Tab-separated table of C-alpha atoms in Angstrom:
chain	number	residue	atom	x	y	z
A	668	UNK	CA	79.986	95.557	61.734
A	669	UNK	CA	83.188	93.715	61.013
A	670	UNK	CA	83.784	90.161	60.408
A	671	UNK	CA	84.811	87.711	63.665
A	672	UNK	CA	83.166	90.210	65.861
A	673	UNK	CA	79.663	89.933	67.833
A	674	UNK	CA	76.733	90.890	65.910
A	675	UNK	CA	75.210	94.148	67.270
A	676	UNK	CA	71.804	94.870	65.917
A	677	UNK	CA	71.693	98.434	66.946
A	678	UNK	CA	75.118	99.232	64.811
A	679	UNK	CA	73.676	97.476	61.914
A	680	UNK	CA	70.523	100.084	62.014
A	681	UNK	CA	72.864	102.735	62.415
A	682	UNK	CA	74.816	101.508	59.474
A	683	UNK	CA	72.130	101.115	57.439
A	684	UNK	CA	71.026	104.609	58.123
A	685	UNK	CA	73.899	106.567	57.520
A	686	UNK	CA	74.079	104.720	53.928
A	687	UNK	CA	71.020	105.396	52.959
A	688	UNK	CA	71.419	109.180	53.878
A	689	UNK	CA	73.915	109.150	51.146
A	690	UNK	CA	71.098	109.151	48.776
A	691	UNK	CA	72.706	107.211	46.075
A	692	UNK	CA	71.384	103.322	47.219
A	693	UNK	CA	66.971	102.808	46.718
A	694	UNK	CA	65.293	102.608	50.138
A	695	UNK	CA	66.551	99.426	52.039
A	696	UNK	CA	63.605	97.120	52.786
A	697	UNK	CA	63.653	93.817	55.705
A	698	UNK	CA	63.379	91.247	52.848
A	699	UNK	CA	66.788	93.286	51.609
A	700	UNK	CA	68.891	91.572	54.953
A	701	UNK	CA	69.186	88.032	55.472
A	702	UNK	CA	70.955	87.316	59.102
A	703	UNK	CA	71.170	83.216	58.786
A	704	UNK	CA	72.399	82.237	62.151
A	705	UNK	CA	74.276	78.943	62.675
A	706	UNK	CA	74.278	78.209	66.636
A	707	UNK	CA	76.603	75.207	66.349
A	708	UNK	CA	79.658	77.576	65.523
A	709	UNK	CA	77.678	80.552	67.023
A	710	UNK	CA	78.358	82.904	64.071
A	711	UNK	CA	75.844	84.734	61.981
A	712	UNK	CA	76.153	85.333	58.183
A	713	UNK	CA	74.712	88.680	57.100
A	714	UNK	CA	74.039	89.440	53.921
A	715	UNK	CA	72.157	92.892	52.643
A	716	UNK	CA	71.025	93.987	49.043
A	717	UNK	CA	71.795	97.053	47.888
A	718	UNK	CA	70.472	98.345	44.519
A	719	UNK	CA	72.653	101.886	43.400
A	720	UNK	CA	70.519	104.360	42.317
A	721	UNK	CA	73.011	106.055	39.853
A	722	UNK	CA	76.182	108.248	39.581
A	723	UNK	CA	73.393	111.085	39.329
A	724	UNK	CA	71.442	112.394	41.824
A	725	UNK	CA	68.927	115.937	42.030
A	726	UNK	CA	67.558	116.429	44.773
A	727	UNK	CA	65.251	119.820	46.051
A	728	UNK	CA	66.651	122.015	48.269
A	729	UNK	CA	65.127	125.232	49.979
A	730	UNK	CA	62.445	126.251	52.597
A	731	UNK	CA	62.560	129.153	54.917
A	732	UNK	CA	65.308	130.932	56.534
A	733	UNK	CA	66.090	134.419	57.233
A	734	UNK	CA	65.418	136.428	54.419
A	735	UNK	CA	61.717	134.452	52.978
A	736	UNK	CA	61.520	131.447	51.713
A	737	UNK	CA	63.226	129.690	48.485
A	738	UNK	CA	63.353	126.702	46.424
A	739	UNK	CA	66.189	125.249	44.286
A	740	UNK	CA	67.446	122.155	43.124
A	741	UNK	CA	71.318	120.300	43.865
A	742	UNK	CA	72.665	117.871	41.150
A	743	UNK	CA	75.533	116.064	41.698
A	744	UNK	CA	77.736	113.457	39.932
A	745	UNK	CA	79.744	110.946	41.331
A	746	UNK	CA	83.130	109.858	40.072
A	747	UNK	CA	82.857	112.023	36.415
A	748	UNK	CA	86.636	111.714	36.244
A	749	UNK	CA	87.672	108.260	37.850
A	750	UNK	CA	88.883	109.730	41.120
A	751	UNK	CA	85.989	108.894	43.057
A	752	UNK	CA	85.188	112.527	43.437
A	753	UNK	CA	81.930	114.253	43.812
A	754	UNK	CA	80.609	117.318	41.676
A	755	UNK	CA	77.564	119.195	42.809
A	756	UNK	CA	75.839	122.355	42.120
A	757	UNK	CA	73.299	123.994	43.266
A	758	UNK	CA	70.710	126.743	42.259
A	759	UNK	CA	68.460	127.975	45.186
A	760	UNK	CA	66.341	131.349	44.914
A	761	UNK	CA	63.604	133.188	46.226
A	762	UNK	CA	62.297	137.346	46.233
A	763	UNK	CA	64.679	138.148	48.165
A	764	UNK	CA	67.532	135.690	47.937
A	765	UNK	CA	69.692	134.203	45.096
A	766	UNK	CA	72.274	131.336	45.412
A	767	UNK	CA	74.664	129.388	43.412
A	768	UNK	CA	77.197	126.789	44.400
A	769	UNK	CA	79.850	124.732	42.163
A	770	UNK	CA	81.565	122.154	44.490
A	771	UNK	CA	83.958	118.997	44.247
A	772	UNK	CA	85.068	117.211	46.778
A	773	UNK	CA	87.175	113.633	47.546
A	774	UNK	CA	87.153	111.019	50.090
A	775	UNK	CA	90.022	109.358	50.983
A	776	UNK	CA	92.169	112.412	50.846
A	777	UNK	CA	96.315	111.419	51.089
A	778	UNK	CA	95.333	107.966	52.308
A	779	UNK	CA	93.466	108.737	55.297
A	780	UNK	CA	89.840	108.876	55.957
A	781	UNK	CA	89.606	112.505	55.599
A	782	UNK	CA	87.512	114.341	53.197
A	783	UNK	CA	88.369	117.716	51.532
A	784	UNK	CA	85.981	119.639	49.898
A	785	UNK	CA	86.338	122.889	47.522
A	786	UNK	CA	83.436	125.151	46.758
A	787	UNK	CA	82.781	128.559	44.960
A	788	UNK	CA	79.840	130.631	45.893
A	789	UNK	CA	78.074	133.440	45.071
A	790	UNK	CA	74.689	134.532	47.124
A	791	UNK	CA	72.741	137.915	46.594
A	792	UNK	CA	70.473	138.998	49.136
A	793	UNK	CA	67.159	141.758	48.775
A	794	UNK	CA	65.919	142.095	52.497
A	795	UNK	CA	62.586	143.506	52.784
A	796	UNK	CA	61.704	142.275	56.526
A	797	UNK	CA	58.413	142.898	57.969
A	798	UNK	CA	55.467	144.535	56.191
A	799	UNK	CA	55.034	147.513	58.683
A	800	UNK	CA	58.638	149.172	56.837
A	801	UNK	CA	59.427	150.320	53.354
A	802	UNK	CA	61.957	148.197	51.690
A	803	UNK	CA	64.268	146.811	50.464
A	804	UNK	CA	66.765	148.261	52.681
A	805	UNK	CA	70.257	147.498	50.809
A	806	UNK	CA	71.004	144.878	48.625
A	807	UNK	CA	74.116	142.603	49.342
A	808	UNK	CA	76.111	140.349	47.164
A	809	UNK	CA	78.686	137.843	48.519
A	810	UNK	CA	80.905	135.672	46.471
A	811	UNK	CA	84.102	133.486	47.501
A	812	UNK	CA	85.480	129.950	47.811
A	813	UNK	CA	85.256	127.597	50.792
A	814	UNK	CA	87.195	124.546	51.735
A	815	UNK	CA	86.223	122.250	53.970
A	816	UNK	CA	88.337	119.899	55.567
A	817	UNK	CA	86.315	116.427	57.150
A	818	UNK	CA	88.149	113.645	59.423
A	819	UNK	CA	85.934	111.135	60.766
A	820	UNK	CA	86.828	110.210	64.488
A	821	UNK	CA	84.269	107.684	65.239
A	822	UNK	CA	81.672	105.683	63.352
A	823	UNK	CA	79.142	108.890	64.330
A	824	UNK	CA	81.944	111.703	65.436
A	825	UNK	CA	83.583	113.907	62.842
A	826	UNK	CA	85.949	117.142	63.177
A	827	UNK	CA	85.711	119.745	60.023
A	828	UNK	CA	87.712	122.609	59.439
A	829	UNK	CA	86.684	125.029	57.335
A	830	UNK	CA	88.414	128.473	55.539
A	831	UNK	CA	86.414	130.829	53.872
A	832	UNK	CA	87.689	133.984	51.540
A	833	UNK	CA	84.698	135.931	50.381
A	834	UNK	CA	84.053	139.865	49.091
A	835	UNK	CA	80.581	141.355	49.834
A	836	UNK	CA	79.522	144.149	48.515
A	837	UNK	CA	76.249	146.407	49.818
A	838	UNK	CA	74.260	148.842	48.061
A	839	UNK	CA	72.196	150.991	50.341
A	840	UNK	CA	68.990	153.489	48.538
A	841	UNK	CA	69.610	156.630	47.765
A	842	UNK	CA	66.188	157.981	48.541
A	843	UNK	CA	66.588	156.490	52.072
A	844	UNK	CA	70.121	155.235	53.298
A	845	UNK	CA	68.900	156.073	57.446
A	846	UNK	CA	66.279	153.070	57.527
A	847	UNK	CA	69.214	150.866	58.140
A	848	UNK	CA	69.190	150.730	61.348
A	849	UNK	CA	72.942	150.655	63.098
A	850	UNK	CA	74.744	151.240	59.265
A	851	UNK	CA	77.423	153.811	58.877
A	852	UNK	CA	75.223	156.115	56.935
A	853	UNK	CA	76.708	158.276	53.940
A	854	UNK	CA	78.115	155.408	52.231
A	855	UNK	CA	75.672	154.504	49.338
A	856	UNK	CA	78.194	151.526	48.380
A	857	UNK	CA	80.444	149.746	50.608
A	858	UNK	CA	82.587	146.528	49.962
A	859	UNK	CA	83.948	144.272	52.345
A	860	UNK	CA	86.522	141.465	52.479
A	861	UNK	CA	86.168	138.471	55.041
A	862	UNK	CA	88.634	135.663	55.426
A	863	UNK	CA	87.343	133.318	57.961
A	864	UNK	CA	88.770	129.971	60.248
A	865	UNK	CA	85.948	127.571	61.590
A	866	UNK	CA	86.008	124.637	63.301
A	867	UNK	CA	83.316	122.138	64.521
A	868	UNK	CA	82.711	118.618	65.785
A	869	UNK	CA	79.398	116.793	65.139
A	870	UNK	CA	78.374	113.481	66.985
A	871	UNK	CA	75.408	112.290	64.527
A	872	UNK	CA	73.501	108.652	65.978
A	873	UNK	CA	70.392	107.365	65.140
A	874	UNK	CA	68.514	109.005	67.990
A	875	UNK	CA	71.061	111.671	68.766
A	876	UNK	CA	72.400	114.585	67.300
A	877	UNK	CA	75.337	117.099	68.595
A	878	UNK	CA	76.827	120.060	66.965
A	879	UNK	CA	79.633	123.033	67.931
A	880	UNK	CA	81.072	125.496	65.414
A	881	UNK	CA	83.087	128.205	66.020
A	882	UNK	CA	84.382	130.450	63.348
A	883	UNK	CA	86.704	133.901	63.757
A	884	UNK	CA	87.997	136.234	60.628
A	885	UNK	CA	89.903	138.713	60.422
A	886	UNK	CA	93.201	139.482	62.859
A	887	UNK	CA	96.148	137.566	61.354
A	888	UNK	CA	93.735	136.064	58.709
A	889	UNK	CA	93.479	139.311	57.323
A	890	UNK	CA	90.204	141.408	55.349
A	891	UNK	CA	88.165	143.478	56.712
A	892	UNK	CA	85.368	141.504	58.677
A	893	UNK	CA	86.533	141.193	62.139
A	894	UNK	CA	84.137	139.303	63.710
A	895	UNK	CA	83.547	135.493	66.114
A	896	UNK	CA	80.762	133.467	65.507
A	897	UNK	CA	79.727	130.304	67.323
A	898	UNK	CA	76.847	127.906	67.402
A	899	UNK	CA	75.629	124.639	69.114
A	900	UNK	CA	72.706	122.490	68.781
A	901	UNK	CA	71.685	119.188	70.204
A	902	UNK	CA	68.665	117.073	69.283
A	903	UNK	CA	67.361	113.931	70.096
A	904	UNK	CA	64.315	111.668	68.899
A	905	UNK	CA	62.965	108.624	71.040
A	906	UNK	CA	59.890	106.711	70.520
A	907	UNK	CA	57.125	106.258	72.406
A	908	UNK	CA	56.769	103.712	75.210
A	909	UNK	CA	53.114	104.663	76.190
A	910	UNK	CA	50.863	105.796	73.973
A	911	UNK	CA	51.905	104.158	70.260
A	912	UNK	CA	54.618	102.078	68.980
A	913	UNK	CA	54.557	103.699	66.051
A	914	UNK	CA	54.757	107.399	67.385
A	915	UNK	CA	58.179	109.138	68.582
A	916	UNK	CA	58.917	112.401	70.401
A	917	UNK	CA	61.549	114.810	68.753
A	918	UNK	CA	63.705	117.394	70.682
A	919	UNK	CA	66.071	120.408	69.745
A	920	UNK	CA	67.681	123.419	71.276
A	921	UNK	CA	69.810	125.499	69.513
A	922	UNK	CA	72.470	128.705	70.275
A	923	UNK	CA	73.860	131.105	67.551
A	924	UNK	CA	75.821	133.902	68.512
A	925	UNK	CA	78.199	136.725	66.749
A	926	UNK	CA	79.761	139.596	67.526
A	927	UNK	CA	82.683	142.172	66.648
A	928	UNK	CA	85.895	142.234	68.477
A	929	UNK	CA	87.562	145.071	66.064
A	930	UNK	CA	85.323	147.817	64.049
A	931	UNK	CA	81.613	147.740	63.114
A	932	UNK	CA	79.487	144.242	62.629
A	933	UNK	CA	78.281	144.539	58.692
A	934	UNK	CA	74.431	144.711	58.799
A	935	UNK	CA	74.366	141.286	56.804
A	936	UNK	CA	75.719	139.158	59.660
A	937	UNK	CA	73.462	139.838	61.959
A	938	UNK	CA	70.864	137.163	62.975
A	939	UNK	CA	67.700	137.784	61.320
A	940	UNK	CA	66.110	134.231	62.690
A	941	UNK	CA	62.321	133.571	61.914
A	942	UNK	CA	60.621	130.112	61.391
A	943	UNK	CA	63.378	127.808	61.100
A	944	UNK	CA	63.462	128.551	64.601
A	945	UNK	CA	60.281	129.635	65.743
A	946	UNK	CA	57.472	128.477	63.371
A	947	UNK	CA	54.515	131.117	62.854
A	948	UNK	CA	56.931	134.106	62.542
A	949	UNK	CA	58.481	136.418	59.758
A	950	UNK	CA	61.779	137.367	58.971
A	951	UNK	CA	63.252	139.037	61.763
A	952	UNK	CA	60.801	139.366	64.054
A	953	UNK	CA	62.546	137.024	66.374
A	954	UNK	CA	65.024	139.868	67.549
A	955	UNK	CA	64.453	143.063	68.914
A	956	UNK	CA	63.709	146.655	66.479
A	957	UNK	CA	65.326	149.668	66.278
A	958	UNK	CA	63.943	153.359	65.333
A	959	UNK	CA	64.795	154.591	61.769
A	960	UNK	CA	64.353	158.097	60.399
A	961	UNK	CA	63.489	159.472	56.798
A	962	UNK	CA	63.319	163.003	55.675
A	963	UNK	CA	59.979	164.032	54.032
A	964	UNK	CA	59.770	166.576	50.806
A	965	UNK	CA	58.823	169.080	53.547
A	966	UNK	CA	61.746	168.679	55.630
A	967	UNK	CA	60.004	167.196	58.514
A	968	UNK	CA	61.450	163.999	59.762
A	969	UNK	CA	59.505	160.756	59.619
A	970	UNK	CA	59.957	157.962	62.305
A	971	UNK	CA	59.851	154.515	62.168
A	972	UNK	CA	61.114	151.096	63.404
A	973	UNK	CA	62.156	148.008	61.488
A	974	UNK	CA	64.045	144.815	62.618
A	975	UNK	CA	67.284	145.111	63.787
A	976	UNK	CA	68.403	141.779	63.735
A	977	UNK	CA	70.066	139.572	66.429
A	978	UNK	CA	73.899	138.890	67.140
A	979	UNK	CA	72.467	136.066	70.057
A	980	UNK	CA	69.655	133.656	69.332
A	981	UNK	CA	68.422	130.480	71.330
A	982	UNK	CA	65.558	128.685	70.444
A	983	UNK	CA	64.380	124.979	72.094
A	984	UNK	CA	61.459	122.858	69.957
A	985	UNK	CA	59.565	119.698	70.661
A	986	UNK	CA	57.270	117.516	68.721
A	987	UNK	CA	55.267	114.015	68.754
A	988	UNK	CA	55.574	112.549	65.249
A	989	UNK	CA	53.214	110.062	64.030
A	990	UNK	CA	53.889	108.082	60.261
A	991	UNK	CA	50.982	107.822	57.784
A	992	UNK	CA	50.075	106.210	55.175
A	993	UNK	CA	52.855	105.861	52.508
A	994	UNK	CA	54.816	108.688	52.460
A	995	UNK	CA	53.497	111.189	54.922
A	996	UNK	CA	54.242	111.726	58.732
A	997	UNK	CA	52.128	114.179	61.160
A	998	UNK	CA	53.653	116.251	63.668
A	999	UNK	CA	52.131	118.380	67.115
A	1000	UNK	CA	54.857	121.208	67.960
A	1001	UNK	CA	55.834	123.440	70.196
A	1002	UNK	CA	58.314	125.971	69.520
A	1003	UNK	CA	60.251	128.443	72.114
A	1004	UNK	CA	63.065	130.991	70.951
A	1005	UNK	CA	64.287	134.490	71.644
A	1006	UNK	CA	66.668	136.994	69.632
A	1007	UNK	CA	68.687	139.398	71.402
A	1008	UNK	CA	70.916	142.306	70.412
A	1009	UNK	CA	74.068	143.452	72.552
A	1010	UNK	CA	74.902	146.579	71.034
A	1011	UNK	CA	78.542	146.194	72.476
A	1012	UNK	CA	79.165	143.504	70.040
A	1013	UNK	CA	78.138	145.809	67.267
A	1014	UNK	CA	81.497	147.914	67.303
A	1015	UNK	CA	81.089	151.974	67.272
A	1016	UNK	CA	77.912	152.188	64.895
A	1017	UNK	CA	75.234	151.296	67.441
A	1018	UNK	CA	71.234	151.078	66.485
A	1019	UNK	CA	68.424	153.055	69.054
A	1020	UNK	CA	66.913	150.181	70.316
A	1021	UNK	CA	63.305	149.865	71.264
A	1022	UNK	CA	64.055	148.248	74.559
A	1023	UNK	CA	60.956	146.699	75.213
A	1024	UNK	CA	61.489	144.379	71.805
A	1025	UNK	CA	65.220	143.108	72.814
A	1026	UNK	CA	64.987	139.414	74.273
A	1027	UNK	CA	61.351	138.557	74.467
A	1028	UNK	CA	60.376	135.134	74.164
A	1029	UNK	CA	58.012	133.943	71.650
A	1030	UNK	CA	56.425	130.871	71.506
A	1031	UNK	CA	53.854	129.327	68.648
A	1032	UNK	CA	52.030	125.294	68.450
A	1033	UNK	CA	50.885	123.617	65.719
A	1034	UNK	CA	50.645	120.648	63.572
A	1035	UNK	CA	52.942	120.048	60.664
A	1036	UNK	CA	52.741	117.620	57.749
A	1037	UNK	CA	55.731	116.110	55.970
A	1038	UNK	CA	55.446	114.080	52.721
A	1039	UNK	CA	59.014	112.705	51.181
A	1040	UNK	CA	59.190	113.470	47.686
A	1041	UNK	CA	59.575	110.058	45.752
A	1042	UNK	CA	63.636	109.123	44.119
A	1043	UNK	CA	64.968	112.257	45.579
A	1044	UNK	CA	63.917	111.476	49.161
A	1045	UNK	CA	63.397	115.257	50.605
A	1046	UNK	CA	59.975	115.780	52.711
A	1047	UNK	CA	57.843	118.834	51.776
A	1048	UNK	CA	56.631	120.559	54.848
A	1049	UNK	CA	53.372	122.673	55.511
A	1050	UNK	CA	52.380	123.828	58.855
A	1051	UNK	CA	50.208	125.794	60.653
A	1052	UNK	CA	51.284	127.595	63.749
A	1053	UNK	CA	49.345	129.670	66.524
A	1054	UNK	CA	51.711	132.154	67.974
A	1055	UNK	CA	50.240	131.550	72.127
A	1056	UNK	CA	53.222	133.768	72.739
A	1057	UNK	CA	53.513	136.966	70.562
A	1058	UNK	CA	54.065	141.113	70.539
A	1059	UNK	CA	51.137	142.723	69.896
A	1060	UNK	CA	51.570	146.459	71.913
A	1061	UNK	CA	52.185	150.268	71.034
A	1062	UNK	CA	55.667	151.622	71.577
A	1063	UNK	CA	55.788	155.704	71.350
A	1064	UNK	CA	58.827	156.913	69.241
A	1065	UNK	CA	58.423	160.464	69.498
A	1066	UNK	CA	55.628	162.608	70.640
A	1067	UNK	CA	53.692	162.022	66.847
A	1068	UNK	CA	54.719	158.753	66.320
A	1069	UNK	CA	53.507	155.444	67.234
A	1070	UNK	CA	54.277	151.972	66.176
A	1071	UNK	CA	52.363	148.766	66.980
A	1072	UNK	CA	54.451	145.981	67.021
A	1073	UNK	CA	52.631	143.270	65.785
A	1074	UNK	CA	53.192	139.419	65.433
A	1075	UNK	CA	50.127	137.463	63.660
A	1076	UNK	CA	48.547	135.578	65.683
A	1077	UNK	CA	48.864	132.271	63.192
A	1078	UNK	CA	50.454	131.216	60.200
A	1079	UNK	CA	50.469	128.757	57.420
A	1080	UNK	CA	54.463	127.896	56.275
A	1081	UNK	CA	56.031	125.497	54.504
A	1082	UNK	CA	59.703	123.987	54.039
A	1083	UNK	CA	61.698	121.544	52.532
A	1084	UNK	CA	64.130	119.247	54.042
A	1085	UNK	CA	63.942	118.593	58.081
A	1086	UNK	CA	63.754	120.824	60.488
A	1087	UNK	CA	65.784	118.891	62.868
């Protein structure tokens, strides 16, 4: 809203939204505006009460991603050394995953409304997947510094830019380096350098939300990651005009893709996509499997198969959310999604496939209940899903091997933060 202009109503929500997603003003009530309109003049004077919460802010982060869940907790302080900048960090962990970030960033940046951020990371992953294998399979640790670049086109459009300069290192088993399915096998250690470009534009409304990234490294960059990812999502949430006021239906399809263009695609960027897309399943069981081998003490070889991850991954979800008392919101969902692997976007080191895996659609329903944790304003999530569309067959991989891939048939989970 700006002064001498007509009053929009819808802008003001939108406003009002976007400020309290900041997280550092309490919850803004209706007794907190006053619109006194004066229809002689045919002007409006709005006035709206804000009450700051603090330079300080901790808030939970976490839920469930690829590799398990995790739970950690962001701090961040606002204008420590009088340059209206912004320090966070943040601690986030689970059995298989570690990470910590330090960040600053600054609004504002040479006059303009840009942002620019500047982070350092470091993130250790322990994959064990799904219970039918033996794990962990390698162990990976990534560290590096990002810098994000922000420029705000519209009130709800922004453009980032992004570069990223990381080393990863992987440590595969001795006692069983073949049950990584599609590694270069007979190095126990391996480090890699990636030095990545991204860009993407987000369109973020009240009721609407758009989102394209793109990201490529290596080529004139430089390292040793030569790979092109992109992703896309769009969601939208509308409330109900015929059954309750109160309710509002919630909608969201997503795309993540990556691939190779120059050597092999390190294990760790595939897509090992589980219930933040699909709720009901595990790690990896979104995307297809591939056959592993072992050698016993007797010299016989052992077969077996264990997720192979994804390099494309679509997923579309919809639910009917209805608020409780207080706090607390119910949702009905219904989830669709699909992980495929395209071995030619692997490079040379290619995975055996179990064919009959690769691209099948799952599909779980459920209800889900979301309570929003008091002062730091982040909803706890616990669901329980059905999977109405799972794996559950017998796949031969050799002539005295089977292997039943299974999906359960439901699942309690939990998360924190939204889903979309």
């Amino acid at each position: 809203m700006r002064e001498g202009r007509p009053i929009n109503e819808r802008a003001l929500e939108a406003g009002l939204l976007r400020l309290a997603k900041t997280g550092y003003f309490k919850p803004i009530r209706k007794e907190d505006i006053c619109v006194q309109l004066d229809d002689a003049n045919h002007t409006a004077n709005v006035s709206i009460h804000l009450e700051e919460i603090g330079q300080q802010r901790a808030s939970l982060a976490g839920g469930s991603g690829q590799f398990g869940s995790t739970l950690g907790i962001a701090y961040t302080v606002f204008d420590l050394l009088n340059r209206e900048e912004l320090l966070s960090a943040q601690l986030e962990g689970g059995p298989e995953t570690l990470q910590v970030l330090l960040g600053i960033a600054k609004e504002g940046i040479f006059g303009t409304r840009a942002s620019l951020a500047f982070s350092v990371f470091s993130n250790v992953i322990r994959p064990r997947f799904a219970r039918s294998a033996q794990g962990p399979f390698f162990s990976s640790h990534s560290a590096g510094i990002s810098a994000p670049w922000t420029y705000p086109l519209t009130n709800t459009d922004s453009l980032a830019v992004n570069y990223t300069l990381s080393r990863t290192t992987i440590e595969y088993p001795l006692a069983s380096p073949s049950d990584v399915p599609g590694a270069t096998l007979g190095d126990v250690r391996s480090k890699t350098s990636s030095r990545s470009l991204g860009l993407g534009w987000v369109r973020d409304t009240e009721s609407e939300r758009v989102l394209f990234a793109n990201s490529a490294s290596g080529g004139w960059l430089g390292g040793g990651e030569n790979m092109v990812r992109s992703s896309a999502e769009y969601g939208r949430i509308f409330r109900d005009p015929f059954f309750a006021p109160a309710g509002a239906w919630a909608f969201r399809t997503t795309f993540s893709g990556a691939g190779s263009y120059r050597g092999d695609m390190p294990f760790y960027a595939r897509l090992f996509s589980s219930d933040e897309l699909v709720r009901g399943l595990r790690p990896g069981e979104l995307g297809p499997y591939a056959v592993t081998a072992r050698t016993a003490t007797n010299g016989a070889t052992i077969y077996s198969a264990s997720p192979a991850g994804a390099n494309l991954a679509t997923a579309a979800n919809a639910e009917y959310r209805i608020p409780l008392a207080g706090r607390t919101e119910a949702a009905a969902f219904f989830d669709l999604g699909s992980g495929l692997l395209l071995p030619n976007w692997l490079g040379p080191a290619k995975p055996i496939l179990l064919g009959a895996t690769n691209g099948v659609l799952h599909g779980s329903a459920g209800i889900e209940l979301r309570w929003t944790v008091p002062g730091v304003q982040v909803p706890v999530r616990a669901y329980y899903a059905v999977n109405v569309l799972r794996m559950n067959r017998f796949i031969s991989l050799s002539e005295n091997s089977l292997f039943h891939v299974h999906n359960r048939f439901s699942a309690f989970g939990w998360g924190l933060g939204t889903l979309f």
